[in-house]
PDB file of N, CA and C in Angstrom:
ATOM      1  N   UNK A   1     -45.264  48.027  -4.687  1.00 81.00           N
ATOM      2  CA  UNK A   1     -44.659  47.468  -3.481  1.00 81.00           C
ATOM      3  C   UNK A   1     -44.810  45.954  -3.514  1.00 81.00           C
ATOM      4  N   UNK A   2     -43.833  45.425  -3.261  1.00 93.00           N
ATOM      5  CA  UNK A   2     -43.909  44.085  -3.431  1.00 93.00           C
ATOM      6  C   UNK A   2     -44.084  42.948  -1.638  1.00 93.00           C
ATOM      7  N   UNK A   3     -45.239  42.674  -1.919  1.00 95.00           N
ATOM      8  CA  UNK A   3     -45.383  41.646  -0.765  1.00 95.00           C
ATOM      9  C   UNK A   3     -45.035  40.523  -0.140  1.00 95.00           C
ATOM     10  N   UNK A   4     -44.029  40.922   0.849  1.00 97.00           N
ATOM     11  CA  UNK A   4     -43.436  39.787   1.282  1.00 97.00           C
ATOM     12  C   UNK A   4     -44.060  39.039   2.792  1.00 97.00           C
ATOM     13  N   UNK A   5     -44.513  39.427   3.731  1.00 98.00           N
ATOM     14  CA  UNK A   5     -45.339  39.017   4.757  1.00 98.00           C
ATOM     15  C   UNK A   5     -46.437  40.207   4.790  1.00 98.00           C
ATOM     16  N   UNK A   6     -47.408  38.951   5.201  1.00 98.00           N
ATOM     17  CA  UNK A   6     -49.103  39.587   5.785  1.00 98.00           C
ATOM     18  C   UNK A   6     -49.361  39.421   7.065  1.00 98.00           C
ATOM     19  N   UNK A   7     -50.095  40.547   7.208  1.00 98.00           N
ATOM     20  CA  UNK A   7     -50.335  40.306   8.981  1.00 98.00           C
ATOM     21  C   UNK A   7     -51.691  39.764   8.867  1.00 98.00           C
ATOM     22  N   UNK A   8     -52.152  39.337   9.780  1.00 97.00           N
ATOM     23  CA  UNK A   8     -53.605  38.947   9.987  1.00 97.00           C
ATOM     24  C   UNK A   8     -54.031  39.101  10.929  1.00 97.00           C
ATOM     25  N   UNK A   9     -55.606  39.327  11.417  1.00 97.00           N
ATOM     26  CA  UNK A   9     -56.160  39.982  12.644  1.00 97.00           C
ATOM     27  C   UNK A   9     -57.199  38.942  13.028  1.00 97.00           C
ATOM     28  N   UNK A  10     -57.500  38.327  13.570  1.00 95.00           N
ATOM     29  CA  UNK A  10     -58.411  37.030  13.481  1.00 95.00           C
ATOM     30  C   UNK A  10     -58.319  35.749  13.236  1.00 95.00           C
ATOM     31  N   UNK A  11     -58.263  35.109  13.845  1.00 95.00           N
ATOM     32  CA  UNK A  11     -57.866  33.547  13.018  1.00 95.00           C
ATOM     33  C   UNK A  11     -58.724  32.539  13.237  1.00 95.00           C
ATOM     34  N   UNK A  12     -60.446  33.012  13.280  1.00 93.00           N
ATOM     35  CA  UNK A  12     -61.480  32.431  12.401  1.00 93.00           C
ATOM     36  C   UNK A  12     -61.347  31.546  10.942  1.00 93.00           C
ATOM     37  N   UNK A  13     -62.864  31.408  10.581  1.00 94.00           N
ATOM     38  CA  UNK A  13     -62.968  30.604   9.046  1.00 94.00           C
ATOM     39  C   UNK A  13     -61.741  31.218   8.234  1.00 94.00           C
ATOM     40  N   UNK A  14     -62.383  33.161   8.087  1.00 96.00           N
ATOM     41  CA  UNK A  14     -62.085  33.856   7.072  1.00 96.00           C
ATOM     42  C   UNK A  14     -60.611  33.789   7.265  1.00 96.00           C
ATOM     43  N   UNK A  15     -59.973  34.545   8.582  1.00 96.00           N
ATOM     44  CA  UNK A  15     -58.923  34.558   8.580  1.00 96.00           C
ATOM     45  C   UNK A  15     -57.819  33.527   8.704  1.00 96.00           C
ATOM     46  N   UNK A  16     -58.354  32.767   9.099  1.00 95.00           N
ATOM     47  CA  UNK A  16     -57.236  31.338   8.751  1.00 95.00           C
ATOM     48  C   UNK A  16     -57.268  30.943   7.587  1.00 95.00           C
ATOM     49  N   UNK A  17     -58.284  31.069   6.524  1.00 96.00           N
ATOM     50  CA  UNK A  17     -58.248  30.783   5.078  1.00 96.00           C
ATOM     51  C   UNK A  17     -56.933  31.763   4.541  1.00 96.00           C
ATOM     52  N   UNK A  18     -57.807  32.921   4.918  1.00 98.00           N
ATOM     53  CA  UNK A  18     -56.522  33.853   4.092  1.00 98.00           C
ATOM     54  C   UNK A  18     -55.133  33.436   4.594  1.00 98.00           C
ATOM     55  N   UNK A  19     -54.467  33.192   5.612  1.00 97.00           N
ATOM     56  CA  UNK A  19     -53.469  32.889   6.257  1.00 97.00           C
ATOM     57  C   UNK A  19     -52.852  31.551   5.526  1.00 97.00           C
ATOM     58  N   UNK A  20     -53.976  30.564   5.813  1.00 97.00           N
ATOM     59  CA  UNK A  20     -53.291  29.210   4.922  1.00 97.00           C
ATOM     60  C   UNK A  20     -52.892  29.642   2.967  1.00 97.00           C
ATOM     61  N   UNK A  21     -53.663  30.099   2.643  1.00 97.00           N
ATOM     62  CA  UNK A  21     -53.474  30.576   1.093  1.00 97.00           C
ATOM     63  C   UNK A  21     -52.331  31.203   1.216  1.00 97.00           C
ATOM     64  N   UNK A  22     -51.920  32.130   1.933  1.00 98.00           N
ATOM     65  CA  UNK A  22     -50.870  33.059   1.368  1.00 98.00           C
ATOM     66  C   UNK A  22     -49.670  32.102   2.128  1.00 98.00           C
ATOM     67  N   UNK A  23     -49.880  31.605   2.904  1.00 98.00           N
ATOM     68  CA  UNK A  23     -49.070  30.677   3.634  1.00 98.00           C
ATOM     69  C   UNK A  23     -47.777  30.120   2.522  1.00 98.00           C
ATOM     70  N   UNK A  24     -48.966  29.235   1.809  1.00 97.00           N
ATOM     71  CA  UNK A  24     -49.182  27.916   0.752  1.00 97.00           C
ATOM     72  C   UNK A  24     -48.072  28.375  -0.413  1.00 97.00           C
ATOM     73  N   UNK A  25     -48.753  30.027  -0.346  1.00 97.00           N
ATOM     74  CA  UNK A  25     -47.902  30.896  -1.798  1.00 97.00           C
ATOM     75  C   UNK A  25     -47.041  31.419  -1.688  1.00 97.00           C
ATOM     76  N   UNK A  26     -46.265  31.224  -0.364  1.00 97.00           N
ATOM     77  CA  UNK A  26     -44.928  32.079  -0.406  1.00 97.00           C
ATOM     78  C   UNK A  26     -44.715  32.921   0.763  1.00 97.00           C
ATOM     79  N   UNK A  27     -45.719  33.631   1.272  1.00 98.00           N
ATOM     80  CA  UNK A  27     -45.853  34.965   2.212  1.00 98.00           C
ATOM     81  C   UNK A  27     -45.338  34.040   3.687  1.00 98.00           C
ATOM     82  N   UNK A  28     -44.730  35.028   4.321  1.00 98.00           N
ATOM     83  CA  UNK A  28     -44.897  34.745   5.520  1.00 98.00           C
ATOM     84  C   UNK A  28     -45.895  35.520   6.446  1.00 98.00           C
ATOM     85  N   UNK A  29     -46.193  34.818   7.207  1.00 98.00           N
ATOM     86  CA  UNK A  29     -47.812  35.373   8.162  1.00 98.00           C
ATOM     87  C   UNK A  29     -47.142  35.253   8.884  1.00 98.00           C
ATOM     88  N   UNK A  30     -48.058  36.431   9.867  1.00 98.00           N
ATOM     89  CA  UNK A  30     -48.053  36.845  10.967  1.00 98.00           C
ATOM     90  C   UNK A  30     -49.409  36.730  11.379  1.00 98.00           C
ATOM     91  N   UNK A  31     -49.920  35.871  12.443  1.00 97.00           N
ATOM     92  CA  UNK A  31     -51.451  35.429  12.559  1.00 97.00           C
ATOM     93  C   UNK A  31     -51.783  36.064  14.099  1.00 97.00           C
ATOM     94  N   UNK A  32     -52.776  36.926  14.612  1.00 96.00           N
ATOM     95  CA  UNK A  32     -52.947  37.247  15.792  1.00 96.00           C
ATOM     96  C   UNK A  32     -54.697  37.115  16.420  1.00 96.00           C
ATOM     97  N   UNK A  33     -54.805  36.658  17.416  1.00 94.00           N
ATOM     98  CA  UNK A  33     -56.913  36.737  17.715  1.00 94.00           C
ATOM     99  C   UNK A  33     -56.458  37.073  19.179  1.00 94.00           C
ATOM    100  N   UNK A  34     -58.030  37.315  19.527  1.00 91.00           N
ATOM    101  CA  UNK A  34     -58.233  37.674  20.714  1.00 91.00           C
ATOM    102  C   UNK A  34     -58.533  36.736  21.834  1.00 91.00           C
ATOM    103  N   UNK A  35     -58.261  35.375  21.532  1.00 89.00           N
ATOM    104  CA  UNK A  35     -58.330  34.289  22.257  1.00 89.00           C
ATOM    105  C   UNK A  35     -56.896  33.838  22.939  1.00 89.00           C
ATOM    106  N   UNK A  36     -57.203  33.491  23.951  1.00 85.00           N
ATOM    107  CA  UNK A  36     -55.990  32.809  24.665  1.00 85.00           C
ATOM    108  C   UNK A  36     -55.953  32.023  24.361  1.00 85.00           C
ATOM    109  N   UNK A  37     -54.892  31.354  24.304  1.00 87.00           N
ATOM    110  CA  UNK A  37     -54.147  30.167  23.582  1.00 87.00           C
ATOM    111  C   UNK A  37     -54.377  29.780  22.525  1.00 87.00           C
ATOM    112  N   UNK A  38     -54.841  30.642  21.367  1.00 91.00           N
ATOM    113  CA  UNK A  38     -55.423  29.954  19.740  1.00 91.00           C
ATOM    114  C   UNK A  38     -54.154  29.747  19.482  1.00 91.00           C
ATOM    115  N   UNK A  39     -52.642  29.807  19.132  1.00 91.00           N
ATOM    116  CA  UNK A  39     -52.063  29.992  18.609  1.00 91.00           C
ATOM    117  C   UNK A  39     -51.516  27.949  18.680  1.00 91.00           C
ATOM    118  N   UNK A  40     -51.728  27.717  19.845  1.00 92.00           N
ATOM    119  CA  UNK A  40     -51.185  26.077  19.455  1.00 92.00           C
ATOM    120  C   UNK A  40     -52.420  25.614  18.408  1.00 92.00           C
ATOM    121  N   UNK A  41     -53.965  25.897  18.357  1.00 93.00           N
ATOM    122  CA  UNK A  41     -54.968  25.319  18.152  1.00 93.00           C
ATOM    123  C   UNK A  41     -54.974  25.502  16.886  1.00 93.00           C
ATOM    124  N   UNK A  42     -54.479  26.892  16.297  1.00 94.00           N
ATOM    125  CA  UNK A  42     -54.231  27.342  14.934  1.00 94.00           C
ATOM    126  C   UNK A  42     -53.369  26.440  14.244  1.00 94.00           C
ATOM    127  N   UNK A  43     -52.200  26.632  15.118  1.00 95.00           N
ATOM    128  CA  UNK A  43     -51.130  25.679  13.895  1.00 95.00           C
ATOM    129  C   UNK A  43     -51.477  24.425  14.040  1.00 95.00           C
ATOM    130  N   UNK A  44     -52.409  23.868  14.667  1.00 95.00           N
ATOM    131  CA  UNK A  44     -52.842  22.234  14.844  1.00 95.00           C
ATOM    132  C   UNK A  44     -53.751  22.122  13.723  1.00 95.00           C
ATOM    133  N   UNK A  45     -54.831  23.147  13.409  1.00 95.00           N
ATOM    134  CA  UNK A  45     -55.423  23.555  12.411  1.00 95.00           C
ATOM    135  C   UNK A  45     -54.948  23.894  10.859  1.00 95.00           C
ATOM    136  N   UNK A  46     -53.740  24.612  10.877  1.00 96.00           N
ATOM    137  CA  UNK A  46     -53.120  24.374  10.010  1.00 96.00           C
ATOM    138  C   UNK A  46     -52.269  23.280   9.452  1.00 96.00           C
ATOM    139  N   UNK A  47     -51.895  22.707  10.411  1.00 96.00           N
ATOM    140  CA  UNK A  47     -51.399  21.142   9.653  1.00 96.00           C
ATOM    141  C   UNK A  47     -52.047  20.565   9.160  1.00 96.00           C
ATOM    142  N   UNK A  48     -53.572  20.414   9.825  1.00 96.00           N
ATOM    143  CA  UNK A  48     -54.285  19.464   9.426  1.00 96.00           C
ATOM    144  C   UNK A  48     -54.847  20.061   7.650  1.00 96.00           C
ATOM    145  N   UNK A  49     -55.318  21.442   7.580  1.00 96.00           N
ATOM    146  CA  UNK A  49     -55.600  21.613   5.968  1.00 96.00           C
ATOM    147  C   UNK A  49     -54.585  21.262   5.186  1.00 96.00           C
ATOM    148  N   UNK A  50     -53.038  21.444   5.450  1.00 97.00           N
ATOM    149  CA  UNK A  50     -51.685  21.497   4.752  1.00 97.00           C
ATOM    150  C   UNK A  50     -51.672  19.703   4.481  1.00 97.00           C
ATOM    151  N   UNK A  51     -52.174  19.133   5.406  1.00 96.00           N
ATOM    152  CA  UNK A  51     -51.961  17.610   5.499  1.00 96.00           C
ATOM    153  C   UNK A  51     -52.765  16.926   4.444  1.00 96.00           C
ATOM    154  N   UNK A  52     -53.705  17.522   4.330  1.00 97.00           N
ATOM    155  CA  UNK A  52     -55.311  17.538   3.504  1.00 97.00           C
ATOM    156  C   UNK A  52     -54.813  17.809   1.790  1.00 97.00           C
ATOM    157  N   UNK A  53     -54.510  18.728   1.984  1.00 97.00           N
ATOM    158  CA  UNK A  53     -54.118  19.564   0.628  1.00 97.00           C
ATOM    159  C   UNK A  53     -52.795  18.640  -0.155  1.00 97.00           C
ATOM    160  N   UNK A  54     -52.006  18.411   0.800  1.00 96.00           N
ATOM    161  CA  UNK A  54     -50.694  17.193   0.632  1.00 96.00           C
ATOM    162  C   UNK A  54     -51.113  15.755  -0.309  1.00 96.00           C
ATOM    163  N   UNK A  55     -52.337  15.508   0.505  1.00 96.00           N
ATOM    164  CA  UNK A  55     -53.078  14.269   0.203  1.00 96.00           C
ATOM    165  C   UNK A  55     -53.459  14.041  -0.895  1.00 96.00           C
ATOM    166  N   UNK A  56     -53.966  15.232  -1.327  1.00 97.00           N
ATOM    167  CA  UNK A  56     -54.512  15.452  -2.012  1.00 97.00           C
ATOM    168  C   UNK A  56     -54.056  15.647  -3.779  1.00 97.00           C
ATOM    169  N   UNK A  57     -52.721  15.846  -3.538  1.00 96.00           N
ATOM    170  CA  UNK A  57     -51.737  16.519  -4.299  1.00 96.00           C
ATOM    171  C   UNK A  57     -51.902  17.794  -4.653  1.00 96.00           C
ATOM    172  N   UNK A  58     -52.237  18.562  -4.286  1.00 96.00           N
ATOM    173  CA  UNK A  58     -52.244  19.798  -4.228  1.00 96.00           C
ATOM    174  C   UNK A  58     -50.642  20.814  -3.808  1.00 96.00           C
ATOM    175  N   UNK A  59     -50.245  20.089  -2.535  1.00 97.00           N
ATOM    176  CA  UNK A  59     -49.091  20.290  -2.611  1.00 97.00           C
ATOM    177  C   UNK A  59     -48.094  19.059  -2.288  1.00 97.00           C
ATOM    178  N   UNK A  60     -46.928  19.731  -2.624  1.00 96.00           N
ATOM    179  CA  UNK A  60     -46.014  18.158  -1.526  1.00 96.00           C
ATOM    180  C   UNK A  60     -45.851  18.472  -0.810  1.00 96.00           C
ATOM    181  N   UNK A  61     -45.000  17.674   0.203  1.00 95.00           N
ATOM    182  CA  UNK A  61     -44.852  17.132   2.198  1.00 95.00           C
ATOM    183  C   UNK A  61     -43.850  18.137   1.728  1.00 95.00           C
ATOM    184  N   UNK A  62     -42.827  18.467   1.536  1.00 96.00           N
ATOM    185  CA  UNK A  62     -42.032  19.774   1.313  1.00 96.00           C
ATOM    186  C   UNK A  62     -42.726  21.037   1.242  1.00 96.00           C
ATOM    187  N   UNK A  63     -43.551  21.378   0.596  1.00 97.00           N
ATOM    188  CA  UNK A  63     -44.136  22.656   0.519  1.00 97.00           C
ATOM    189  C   UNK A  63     -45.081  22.453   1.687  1.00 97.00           C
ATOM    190  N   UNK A  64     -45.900  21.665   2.095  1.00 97.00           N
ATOM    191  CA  UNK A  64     -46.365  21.487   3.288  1.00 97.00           C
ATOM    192  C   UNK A  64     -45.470  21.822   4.313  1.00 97.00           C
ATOM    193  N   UNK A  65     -44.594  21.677   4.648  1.00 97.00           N
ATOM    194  CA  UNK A  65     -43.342  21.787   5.336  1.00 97.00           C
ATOM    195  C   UNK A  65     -42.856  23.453   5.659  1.00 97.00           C
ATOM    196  N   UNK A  66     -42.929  23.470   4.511  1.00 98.00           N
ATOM    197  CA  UNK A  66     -42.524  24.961   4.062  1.00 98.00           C
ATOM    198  C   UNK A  66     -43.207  26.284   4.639  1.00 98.00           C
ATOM    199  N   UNK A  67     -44.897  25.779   4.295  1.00 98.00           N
ATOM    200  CA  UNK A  67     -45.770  26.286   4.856  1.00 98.00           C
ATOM    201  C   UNK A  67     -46.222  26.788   6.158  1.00 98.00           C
ATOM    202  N   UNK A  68     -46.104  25.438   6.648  1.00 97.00           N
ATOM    203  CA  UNK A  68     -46.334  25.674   8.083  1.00 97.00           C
ATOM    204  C   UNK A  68     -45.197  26.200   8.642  1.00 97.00           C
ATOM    205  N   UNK A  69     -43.779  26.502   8.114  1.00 98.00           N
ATOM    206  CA  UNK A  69     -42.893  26.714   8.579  1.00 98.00           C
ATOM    207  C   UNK A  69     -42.822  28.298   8.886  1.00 98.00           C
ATOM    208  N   UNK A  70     -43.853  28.993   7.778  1.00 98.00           N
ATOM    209  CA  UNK A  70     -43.893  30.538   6.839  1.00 98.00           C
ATOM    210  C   UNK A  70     -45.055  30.934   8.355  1.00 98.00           C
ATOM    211  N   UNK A  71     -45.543  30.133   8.893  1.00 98.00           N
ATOM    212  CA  UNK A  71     -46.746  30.946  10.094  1.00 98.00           C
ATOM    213  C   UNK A  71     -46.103  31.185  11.193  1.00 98.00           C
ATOM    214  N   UNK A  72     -46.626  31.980  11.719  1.00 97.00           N
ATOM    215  CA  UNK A  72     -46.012  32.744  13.334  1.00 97.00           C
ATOM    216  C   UNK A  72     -47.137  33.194  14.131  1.00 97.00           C
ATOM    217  N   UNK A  73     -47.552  32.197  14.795  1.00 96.00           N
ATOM    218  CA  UNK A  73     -49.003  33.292  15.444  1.00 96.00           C
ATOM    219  C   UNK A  73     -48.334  34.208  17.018  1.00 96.00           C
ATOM    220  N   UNK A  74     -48.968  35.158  17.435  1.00 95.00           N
ATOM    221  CA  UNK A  74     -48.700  36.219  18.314  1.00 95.00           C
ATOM    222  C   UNK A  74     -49.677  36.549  18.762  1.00 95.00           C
ATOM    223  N   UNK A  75     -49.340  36.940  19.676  1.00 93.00           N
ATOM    224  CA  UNK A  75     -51.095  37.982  20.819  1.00 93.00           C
ATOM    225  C   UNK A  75     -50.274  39.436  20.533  1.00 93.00           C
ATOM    226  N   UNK A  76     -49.068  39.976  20.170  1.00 92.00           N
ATOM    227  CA  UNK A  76     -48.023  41.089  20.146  1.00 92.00           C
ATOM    228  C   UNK A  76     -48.956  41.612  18.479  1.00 92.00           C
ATOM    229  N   UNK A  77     -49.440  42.581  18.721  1.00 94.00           N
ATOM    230  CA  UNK A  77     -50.185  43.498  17.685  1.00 94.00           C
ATOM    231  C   UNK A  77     -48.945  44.276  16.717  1.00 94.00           C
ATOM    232  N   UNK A  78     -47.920  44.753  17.494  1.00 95.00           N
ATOM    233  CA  UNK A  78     -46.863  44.827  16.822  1.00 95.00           C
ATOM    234  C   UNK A  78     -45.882  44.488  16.131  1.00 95.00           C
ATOM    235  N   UNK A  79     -45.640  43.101  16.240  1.00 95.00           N
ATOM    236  CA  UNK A  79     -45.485  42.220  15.529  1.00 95.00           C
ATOM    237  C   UNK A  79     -46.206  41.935  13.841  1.00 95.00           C
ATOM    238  N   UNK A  80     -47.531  42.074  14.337  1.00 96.00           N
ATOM    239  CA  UNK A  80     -48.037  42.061  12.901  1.00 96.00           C
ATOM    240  C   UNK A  80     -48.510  43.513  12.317  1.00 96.00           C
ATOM    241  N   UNK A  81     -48.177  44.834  12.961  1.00 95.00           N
ATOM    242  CA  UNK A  81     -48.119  45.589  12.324  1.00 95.00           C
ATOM    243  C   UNK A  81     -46.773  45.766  11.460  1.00 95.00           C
ATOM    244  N   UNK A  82     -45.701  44.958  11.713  1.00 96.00           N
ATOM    245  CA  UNK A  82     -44.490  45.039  11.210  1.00 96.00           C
ATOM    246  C   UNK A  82     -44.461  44.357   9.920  1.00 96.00           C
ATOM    247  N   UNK A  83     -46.028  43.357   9.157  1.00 98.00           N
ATOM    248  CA  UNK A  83     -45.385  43.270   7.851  1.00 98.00           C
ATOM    249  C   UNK A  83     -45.828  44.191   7.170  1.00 98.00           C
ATOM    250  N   UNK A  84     -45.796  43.759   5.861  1.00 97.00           N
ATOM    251  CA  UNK A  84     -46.184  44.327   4.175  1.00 97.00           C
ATOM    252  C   UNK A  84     -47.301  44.468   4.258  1.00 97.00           C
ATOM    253  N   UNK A  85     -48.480  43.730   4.790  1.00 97.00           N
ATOM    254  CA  UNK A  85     -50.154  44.004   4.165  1.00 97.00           C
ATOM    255  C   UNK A  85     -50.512  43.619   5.804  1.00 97.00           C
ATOM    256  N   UNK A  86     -51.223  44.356   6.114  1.00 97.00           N
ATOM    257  CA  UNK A  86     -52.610  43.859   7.236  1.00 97.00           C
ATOM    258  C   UNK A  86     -53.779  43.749   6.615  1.00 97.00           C
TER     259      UNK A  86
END
């Protein structure tokens, strides 16, 4: 089966790592926690590693772009039961 979006359950250390990586590589995420309002704080969080990583040359401002473009955070559990991998 070939993986095209991941869901994610948490968007802590662990789970925002995994989220930015697969982000970075192609996948589209689906990011969900049990906090109110993480979802602006997340993608503020995620720019800033993508911005980092940019800097860095790791990636370019295009794939940076790209990236952050590939995240979707949700409080909707169904939503992220709807990709390829949880």
């Amino acid at each position: 089966m070939l993986v095209k979006s991941l869901g994610v359950i948490g968007a802590g250390a662990m789970g925002g790592a995994i989220a930015f990586h697969a982000a970075a590589h192609g996948l589209d995420v689906a990011i969900t926690d049990a906090r109110d309002g993480f979802g602006a704080d997340f993608l503020k969080r995620a720019d800033g590693v993508f911005t980092r990583w940019a800097e860095k040359g790791r990636m370019t401002e295009d794939e940076r772009n790209a990236a952050l473009a590939r995240i979707a955070t949700t409080r909707d559990l169904a939503r992220v039961a709807k990709c390829d991998l949880v």
